[in-house]
Coordinates of C-alpha atoms and ligand atoms in Angstrom, one line a residue:
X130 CA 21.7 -12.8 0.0
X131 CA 19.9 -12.1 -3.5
X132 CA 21.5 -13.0 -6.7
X133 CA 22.2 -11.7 -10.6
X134 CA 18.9 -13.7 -11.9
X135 CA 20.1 -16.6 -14.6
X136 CA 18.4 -16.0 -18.2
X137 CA 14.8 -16.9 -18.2
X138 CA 13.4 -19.3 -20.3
X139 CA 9.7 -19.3 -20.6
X140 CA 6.6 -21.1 -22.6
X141 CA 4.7 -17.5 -22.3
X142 CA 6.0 -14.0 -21.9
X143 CA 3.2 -11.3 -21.0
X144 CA 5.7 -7.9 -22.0
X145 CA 3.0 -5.6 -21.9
X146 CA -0.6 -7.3 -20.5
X147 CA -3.7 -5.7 -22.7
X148 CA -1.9 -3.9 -24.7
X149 CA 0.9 -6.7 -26.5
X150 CA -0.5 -10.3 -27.3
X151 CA 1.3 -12.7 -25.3
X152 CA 4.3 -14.4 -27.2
X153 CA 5.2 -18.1 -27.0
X154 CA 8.7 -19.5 -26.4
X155 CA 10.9 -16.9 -25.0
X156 CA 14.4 -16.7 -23.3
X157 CA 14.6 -13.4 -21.1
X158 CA 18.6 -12.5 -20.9
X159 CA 19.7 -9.6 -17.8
X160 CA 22.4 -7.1 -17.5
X161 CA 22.6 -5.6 -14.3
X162 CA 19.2 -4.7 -13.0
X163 CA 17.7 -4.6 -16.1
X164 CA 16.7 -6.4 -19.6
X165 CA 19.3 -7.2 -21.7
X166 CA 17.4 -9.3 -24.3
X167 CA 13.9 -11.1 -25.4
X168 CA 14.3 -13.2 -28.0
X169 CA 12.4 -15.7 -29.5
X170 CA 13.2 -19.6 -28.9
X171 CA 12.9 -21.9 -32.0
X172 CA 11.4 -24.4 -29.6
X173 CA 9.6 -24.9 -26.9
X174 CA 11.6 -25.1 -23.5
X175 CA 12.2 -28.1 -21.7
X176 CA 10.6 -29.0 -18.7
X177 CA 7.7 -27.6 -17.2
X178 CA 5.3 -25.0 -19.1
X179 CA 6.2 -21.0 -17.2
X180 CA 4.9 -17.7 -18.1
X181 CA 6.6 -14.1 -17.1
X182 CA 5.4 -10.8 -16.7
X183 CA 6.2 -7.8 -14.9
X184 CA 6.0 -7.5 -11.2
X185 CA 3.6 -5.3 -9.7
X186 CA 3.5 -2.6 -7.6
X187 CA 1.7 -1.4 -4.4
X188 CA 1.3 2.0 -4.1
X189 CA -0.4 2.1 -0.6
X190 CA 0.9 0.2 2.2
X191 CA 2.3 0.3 5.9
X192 CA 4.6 -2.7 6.1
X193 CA 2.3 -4.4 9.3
X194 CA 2.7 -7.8 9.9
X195 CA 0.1 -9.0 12.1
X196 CA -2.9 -9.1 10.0
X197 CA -6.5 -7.6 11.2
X198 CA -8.6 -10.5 12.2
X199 CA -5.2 -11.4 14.1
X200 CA -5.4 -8.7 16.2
X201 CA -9.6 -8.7 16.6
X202 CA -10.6 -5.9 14.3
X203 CA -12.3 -7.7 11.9
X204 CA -15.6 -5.9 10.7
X205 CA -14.3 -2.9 12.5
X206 CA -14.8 0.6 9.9
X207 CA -11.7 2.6 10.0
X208 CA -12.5 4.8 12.5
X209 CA -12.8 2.0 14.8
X210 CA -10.2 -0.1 13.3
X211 CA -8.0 2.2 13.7
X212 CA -7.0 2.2 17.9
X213 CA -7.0 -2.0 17.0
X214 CA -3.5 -1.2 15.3
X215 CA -2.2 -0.1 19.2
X216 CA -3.4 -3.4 20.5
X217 CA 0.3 -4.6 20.8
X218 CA 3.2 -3.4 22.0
X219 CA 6.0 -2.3 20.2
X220 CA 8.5 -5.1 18.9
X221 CA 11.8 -5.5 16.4
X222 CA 11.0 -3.2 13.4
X223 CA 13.1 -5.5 11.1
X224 CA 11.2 -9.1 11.9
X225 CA 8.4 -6.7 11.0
X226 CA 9.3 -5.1 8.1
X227 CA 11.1 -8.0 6.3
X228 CA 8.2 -10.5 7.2
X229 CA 6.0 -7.9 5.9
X230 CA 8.2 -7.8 2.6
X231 CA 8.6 -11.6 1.9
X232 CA 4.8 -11.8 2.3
X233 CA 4.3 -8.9 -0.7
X234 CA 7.2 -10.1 -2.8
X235 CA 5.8 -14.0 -2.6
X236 CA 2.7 -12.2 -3.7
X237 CA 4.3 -10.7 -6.7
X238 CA 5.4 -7.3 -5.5
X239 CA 8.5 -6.0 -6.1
X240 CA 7.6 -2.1 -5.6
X241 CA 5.9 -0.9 -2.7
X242 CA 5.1 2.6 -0.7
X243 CA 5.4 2.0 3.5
X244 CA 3.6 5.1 4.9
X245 CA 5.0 4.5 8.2
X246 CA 2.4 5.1 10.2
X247 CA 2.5 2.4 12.9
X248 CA 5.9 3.1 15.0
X249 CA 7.3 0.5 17.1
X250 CA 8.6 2.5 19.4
X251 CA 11.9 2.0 22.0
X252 CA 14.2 3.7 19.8
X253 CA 14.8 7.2 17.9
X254 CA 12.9 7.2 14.6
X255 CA 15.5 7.4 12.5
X256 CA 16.8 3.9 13.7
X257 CA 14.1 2.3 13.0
X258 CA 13.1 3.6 9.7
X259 CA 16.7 2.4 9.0
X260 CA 16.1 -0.8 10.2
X261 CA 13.1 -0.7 7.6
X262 CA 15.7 0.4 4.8
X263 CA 17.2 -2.7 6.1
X264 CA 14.7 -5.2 5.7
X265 CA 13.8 -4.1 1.9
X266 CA 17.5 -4.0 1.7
X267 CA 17.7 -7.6 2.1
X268 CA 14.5 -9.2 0.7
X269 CA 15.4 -7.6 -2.1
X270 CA 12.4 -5.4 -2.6
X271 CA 12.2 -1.3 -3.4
X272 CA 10.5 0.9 -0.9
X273 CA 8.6 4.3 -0.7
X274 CA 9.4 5.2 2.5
X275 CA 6.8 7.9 4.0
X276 CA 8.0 9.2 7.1
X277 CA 4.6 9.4 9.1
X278 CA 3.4 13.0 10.6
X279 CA 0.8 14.1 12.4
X280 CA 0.4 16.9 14.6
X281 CA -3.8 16.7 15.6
X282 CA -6.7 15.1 16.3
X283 CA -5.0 11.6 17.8
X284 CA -8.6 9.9 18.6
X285 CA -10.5 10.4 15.6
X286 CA -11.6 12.7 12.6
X287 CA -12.2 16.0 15.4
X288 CA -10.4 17.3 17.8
X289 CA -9.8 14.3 20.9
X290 CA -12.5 16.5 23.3
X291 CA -15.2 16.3 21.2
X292 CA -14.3 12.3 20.6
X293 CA -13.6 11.3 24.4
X294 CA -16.7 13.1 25.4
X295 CA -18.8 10.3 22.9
X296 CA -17.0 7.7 25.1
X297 CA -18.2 6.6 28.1
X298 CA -16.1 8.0 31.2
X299 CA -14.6 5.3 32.0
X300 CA -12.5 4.9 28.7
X301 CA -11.6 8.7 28.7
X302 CA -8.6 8.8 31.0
X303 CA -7.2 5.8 29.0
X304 CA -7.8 7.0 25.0
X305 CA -6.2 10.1 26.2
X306 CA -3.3 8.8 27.7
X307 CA -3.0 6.4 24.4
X308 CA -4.1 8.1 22.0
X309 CA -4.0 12.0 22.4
X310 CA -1.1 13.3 19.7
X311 CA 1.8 15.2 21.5
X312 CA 2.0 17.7 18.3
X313 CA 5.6 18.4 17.5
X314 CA 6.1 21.9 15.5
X315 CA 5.9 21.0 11.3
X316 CA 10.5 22.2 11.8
X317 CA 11.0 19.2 14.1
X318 CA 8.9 16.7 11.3
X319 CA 10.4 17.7 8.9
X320 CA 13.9 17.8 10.6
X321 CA 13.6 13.7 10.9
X322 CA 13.1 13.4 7.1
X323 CA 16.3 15.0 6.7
X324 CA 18.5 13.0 9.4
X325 CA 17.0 10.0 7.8
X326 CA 17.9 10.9 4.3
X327 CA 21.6 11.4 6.0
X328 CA 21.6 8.5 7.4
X329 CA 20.2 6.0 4.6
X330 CA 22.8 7.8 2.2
X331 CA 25.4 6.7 5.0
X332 CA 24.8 2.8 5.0
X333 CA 25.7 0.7 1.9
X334 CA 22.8 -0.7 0.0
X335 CA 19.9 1.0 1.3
X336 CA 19.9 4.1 -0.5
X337 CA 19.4 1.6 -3.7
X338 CA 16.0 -0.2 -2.1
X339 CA 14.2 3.1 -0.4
X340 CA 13.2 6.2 -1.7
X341 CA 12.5 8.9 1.3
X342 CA 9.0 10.7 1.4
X343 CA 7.1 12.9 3.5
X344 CA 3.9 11.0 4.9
X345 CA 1.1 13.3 6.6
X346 CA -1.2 11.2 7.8
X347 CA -4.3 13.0 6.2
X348 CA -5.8 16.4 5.9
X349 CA -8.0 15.9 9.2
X350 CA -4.8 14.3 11.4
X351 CA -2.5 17.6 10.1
X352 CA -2.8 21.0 10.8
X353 CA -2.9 23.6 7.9
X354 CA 1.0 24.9 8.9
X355 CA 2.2 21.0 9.0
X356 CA 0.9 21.0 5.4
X357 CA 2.2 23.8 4.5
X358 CA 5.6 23.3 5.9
X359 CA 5.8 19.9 3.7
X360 CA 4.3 21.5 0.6
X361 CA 7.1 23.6 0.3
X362 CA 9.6 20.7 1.5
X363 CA 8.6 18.9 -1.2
X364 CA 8.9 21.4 -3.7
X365 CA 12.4 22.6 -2.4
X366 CA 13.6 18.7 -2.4
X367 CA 11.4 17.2 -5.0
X368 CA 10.7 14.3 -2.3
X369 CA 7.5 13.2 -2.8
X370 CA 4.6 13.5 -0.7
X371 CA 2.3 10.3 0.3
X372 CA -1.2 11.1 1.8
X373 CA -4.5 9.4 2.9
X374 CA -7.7 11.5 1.8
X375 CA -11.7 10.7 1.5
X376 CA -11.0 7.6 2.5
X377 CA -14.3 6.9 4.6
X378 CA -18.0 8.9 4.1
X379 CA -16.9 10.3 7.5
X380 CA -13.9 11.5 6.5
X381 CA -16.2 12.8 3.2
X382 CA -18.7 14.9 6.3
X383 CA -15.7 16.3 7.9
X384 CA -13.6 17.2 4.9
X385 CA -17.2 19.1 3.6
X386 CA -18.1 20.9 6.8
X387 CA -14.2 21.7 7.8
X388 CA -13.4 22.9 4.4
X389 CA -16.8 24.2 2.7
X390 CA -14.7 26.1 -0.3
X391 CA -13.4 22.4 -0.8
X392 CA -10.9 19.8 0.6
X393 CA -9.3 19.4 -2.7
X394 CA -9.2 23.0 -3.3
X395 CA -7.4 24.0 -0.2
X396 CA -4.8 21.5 -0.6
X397 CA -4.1 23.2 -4.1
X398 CA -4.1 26.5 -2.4
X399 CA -1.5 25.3 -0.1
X400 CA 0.6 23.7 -2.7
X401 CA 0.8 20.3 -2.1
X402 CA -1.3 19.1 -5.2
X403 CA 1.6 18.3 -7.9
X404 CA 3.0 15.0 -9.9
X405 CA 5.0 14.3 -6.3
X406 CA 2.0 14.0 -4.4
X407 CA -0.3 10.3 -4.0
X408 CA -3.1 10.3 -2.3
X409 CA -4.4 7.2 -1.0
X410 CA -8.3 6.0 -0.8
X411 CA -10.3 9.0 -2.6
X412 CA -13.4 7.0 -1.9
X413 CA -15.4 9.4 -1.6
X414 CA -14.4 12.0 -3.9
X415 CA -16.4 13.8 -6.3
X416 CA -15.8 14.6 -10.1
X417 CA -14.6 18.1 -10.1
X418 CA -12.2 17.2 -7.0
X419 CA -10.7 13.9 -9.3
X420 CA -11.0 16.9 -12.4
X421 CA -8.4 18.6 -10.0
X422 CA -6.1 16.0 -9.3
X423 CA -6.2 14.9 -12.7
X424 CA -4.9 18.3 -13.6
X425 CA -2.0 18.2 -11.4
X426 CA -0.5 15.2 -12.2
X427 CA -1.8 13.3 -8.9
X428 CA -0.8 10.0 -8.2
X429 CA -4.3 8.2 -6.6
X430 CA -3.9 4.9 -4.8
X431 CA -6.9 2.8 -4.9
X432 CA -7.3 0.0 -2.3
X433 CA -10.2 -2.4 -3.1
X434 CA -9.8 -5.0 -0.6
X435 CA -9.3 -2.7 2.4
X436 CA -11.9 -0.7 1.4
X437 CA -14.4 -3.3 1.5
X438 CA -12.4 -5.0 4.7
X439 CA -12.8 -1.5 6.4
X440 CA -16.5 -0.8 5.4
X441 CA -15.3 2.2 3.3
X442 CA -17.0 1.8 0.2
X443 CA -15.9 1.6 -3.2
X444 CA -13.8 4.0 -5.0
X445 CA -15.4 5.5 -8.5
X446 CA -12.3 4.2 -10.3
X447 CA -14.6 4.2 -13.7
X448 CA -14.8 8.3 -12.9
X449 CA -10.9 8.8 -11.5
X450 CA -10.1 7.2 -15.2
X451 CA -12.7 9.6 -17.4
X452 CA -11.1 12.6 -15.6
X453 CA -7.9 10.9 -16.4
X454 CA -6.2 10.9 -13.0
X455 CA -3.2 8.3 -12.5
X456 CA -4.4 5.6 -10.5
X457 CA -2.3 3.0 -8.8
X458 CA -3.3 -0.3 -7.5
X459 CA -2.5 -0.4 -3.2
X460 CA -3.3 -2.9 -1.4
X461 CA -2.8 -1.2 1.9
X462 CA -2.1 -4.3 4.3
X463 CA -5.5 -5.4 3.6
X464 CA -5.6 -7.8 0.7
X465 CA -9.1 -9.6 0.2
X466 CA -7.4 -12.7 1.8
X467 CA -5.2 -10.9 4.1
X468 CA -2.5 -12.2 2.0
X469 CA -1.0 -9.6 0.2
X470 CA -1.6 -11.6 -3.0
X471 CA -1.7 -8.5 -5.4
X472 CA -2.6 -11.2 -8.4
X473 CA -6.0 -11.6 -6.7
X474 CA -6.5 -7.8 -5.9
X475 CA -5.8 -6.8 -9.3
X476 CA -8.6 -9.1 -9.8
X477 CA -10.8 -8.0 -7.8
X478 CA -10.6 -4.5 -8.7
X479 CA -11.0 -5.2 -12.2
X480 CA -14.3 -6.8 -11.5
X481 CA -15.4 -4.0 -9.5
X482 CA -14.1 -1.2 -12.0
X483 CA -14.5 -2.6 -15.4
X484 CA -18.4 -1.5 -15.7
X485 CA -21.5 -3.8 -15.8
X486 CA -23.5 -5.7 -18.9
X487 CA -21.6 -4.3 -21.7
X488 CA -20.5 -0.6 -20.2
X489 CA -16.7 -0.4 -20.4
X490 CA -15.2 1.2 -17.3
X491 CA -11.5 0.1 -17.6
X492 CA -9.8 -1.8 -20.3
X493 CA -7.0 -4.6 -19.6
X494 CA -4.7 -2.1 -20.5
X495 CA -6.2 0.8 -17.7
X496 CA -6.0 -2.3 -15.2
X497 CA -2.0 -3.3 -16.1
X498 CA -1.3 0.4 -15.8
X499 CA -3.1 0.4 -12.3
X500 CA -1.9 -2.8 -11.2
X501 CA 2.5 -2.4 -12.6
X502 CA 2.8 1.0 -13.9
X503 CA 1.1 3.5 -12.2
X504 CA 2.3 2.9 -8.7
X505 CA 6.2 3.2 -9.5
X506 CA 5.8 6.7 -9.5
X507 CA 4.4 6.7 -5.8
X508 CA 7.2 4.5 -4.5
X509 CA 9.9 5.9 -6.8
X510 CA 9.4 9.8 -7.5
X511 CA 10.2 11.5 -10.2
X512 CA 12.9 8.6 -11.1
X513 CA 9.9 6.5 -12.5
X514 CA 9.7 9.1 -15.2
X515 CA 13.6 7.9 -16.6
X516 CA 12.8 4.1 -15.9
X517 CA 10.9 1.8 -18.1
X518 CA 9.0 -0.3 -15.7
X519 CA 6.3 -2.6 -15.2
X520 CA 6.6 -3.5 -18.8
X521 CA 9.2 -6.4 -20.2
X522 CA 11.7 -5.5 -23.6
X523 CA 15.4 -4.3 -23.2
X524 CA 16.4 -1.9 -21.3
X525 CA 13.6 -2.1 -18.6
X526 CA 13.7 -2.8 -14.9
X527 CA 14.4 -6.3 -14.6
X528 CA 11.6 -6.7 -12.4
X529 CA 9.6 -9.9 -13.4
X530 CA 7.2 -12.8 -11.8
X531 CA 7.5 -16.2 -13.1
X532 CA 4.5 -18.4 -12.9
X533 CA 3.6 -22.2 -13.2
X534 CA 1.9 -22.1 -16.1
X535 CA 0.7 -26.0 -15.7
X536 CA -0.6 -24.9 -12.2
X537 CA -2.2 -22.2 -13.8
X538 CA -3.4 -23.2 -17.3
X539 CA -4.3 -26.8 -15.6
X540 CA -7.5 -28.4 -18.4
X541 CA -6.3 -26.9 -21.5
X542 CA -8.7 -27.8 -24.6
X543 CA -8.3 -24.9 -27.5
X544 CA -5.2 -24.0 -28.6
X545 CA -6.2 -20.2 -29.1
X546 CA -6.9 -19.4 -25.1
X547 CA -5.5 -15.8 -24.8
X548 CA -3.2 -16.5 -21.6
X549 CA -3.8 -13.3 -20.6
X550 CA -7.6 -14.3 -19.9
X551 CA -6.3 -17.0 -17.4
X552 CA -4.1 -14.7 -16.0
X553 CA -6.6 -12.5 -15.2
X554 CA -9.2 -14.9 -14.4
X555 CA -7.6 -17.5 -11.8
X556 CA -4.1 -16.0 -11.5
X557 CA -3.2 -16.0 -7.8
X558 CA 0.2 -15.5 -6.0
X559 CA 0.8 -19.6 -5.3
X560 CA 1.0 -19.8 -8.9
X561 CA 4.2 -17.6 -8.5
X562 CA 7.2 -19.5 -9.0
X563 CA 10.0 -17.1 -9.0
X564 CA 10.6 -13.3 -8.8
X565 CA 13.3 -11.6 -9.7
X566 CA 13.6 -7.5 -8.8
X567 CA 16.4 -5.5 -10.1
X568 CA 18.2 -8.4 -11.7
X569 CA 18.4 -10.0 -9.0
X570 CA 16.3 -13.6 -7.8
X571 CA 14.4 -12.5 -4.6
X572 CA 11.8 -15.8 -4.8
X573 CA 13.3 -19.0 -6.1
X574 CA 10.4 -22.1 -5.9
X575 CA 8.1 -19.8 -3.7
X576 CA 10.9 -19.4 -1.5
X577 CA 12.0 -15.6 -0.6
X578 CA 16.1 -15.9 -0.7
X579 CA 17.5 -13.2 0.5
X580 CA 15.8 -13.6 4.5
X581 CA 15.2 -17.1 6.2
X582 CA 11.2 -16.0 6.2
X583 CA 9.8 -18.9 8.6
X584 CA 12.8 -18.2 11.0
X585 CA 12.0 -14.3 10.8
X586 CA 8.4 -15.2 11.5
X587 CA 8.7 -17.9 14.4
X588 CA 11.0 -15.2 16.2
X589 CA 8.6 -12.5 15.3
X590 CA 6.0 -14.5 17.0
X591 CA 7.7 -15.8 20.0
X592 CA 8.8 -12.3 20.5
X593 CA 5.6 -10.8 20.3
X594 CA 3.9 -13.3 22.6
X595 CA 6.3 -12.3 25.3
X596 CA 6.3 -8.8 24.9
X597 CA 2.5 -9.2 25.7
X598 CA 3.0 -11.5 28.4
X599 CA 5.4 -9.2 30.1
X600 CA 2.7 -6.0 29.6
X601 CA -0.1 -7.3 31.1
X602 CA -1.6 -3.6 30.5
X603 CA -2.3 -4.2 27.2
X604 CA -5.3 -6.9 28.2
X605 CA -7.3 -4.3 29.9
X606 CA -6.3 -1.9 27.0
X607 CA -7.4 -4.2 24.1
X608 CA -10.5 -4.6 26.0
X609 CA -11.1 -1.3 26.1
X610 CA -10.3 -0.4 22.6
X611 CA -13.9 -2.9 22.2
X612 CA -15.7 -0.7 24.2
X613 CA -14.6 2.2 22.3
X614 CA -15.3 0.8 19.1
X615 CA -19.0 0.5 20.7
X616 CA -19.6 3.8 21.6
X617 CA -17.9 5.0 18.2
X618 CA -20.8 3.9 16.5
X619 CA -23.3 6.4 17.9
X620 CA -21.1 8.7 17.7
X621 CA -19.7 8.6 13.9
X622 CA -23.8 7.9 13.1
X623 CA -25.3 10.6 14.7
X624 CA -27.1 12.7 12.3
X625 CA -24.2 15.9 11.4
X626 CA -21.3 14.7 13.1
X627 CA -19.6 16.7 10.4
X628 CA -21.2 19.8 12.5
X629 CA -20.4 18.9 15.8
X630 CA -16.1 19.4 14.8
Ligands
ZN98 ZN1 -3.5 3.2 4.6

């Protein structure tokens, strides 16, 4: 079990990085889950040197625990990558979910969207999104829960015959039978959301750590009455709505040819472009589309790593920011390291995004809004509005990292260093000491405290192994989800395959 987090005493407190100076010699006092006080200390604390700051949130992820080059997709692009996800078969959604969660919160994430796309399987939905709820429940972390739909195109970005004639005949017969989608009508979707909003009200505890959402999987993987149906769900509930779009220059050719008025345009026509709505990726978006979005209050997620990691490309975050779109920091399961350290990734994106020579594409204070501000409103709706977060004074979410300054800050020589320029520049989650979320410690000495995280893991593991050993289908599968991955290549290259859909 997590526990009310004793005051905090610390040598540095970053309240607001790039936009407040950091202040020396704090003590951090909590009342319930969240600031009570920040006051100054008249002397340095004893014992080691520690520096707070908010936690940060990912506004993109899916809650997988078995990492890519784990399951032999590494170098794979999306659309290849994608089948790799199916090259297990289903096991305990809680030893998934909560590993999944002590990785992310060890990381320095105490707020995080699961767009649960990749089901488990071998019981209703509903009991396994609650044994999700569960897992955040008791790590200690809050969740976006997205429930997944998708009623086309199960093979690729086209419909499956177009695809599974690209492959060669032997692998038809197989990607069908895996991969085809058995489309439910957008009633029965949307029917799920509301027996699992029942449902997580029903249990103690998880109603606090989860926040329901509708998740369509993407524009090309739903049909126009699917989105339409949740447009107006969303509108009628005020759930919001989390969504993949542009993610790939594939995606880009299908979304043009498919939608020649415009992707972004139709999705306004239908409805679903409003402050409830984050799209994840937008890659390959162009600058009236982000104009759009900007307009309407759009969350966007931005995933550096796993765009990189999947070959995508890299988002024009300089442009998302001069159109003035929100934009949210995800790390989408595939962190540079595939570690979930979201210290690193905020790194990495702000090397990517913050212009070369001496242009200016994003200022410290643009990258702590991406990186602890932004993404609350993806995981926690319209509550983010009425919530100060990602920001440390009273009356805040008491939602903080604690850092070994020592570790950190380890050949000190000037005694005007701006801490948050080591922060920024070498800050990495094993410099995390402690975490607290909601008030409450959830990482105590690198430790998560509310699950026994190596246990969870070593049964996760041993469980896994035998589930494969005991479906010795899935060898010939995961062979031939390689030799689909080499005939996708000719296929998602040919010259126009935007035409061919
Ligand atoms: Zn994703």
């Amino acid at each position: 079990m997590t526990k009310a987090a004793a005051p905090i005493e610390c040598a540095w407190l970053l309240a607001e990085p790039g936009t407040a100076p950091a202040r020396a010699n704090v003590r951090i006092e909590f009342g319930g889950s969240h600031i009570a006080s920040v006051d100054p200390l008249p002397t340095p604390p004893v014992g080691p040197r520690r520096m707070a700051l908010p936690a940060l949130a990912n506004a993109h992820d899916h809650a997988r625990t078995f990492r890519s080059a784990t399951l032999g997709a590494f170098g794979q692009p999306l659309e290849s990558w994608l089948p790799f996800l199916g090259v297990l078969p289903g096991v305990d959604p809680y030893l998934c979910a909560a590993t999944s969660f002590a990785r992310s919160v060890r990381h320095g994430v105490t707020n995080l969207v699961v767009h649960y796309t990749r089901v488990q399987g071998g019981m209703p939905y509903v009991d396994e999104a609650l044994a999700v709820a569960r897992a955040a429940r008791d790590v200690g972390v809050h969740i976006g829960f997205a429930v997944a739909m998708r009623d086309r195109h199960g093979i690729g970005l086209c419909d499956d015959a177009t695809v599974l004639a690209a492959l060669r005949p032997t692998l038809r017969e197989p990607v069908q039978q895996r991969l085809a989608v058995r489309p439910l009508p957008p009633t029965e979707h949307l029917a799920v959301v509301e027996a699992l909003a029942l449902a997580l009200a029903a249990e103690p505890g998880l109603a606090d750590h989860s926040t329901l959402q509708y998740g369509p999987a993407g524009v090309q993987w739903c049909s126009t009455p699917l989105l339409e149906s949740i447009a107006a769900a969303s509108h009628a509930s005020g759930r919001p709505v989390h969504m993949h779009l542009l993610e790939t220059k594939y995606q880009r050719e299908w979304a043009d040819h498919a939608h020649p008025q415009g992707i972004v345009k139709y999705l306004d026509q239908i409805g679903l472009l409003s402050p409830r709505l984050t799209l994840a990726h937008c890659a390959w978006a162009r600058a009236d589309e982000l104009a759009l979005l900007a307009e309407r209050g759009v969350t966007i997620a931005v995933n550096t790593s796993s765009n990189l990691g999947l070959k995508s490309g890299i988002a024009p975050v300089p442009e998302m920011l001069r159109q003035g779109c929100r934009v949210a920091m995800g790390l989408d399961g595939m962190a540079f390291n595939e570690d979930d350290d979201a210290l690193h990734e905020m790194r990495l994106a702000f090397a990517l995004h913050r212009g070369w020579g001496f242009d200016s594409g994003m200022s410290p204070a643009q990258l702590w809004a991406f990186a602890a501000q932004n993404g609350l409103r993806s995981v926690l709706g319209a509550a983010a509005e009425t919530t100060t977060c990602g920001v440390l004074k009273p009356g805040a979410a008491a939602d903080l990292l604690v850092l070994d300054w020592n570790a950190l800050d380890d050949d000190p020589l000037f005694d005007d260093t701006d801490p948050l320029h080591l922060l920024l520049a070498r800050g990495r989650g094993l410099h995390i000491q402690d975490v607290v979320a909601a008030g409450c410690t959830v990482v105590r000495n690198g430790v998560v405290t509310g699950i026994d995280e190596p246990a969870l893991r070593a049964e996760l593991l041993a469980r896994t192994r035998s589930a494969l050993a005991a479906a010795p289908g899935f060898a010939a599968w995961r062979r031939q989800i390689g030799e689909m991955a080499e005939d996708l290549g000719p296929f998602y290259r040919s010259q126009g395959f935007g035409l061919c859909c």
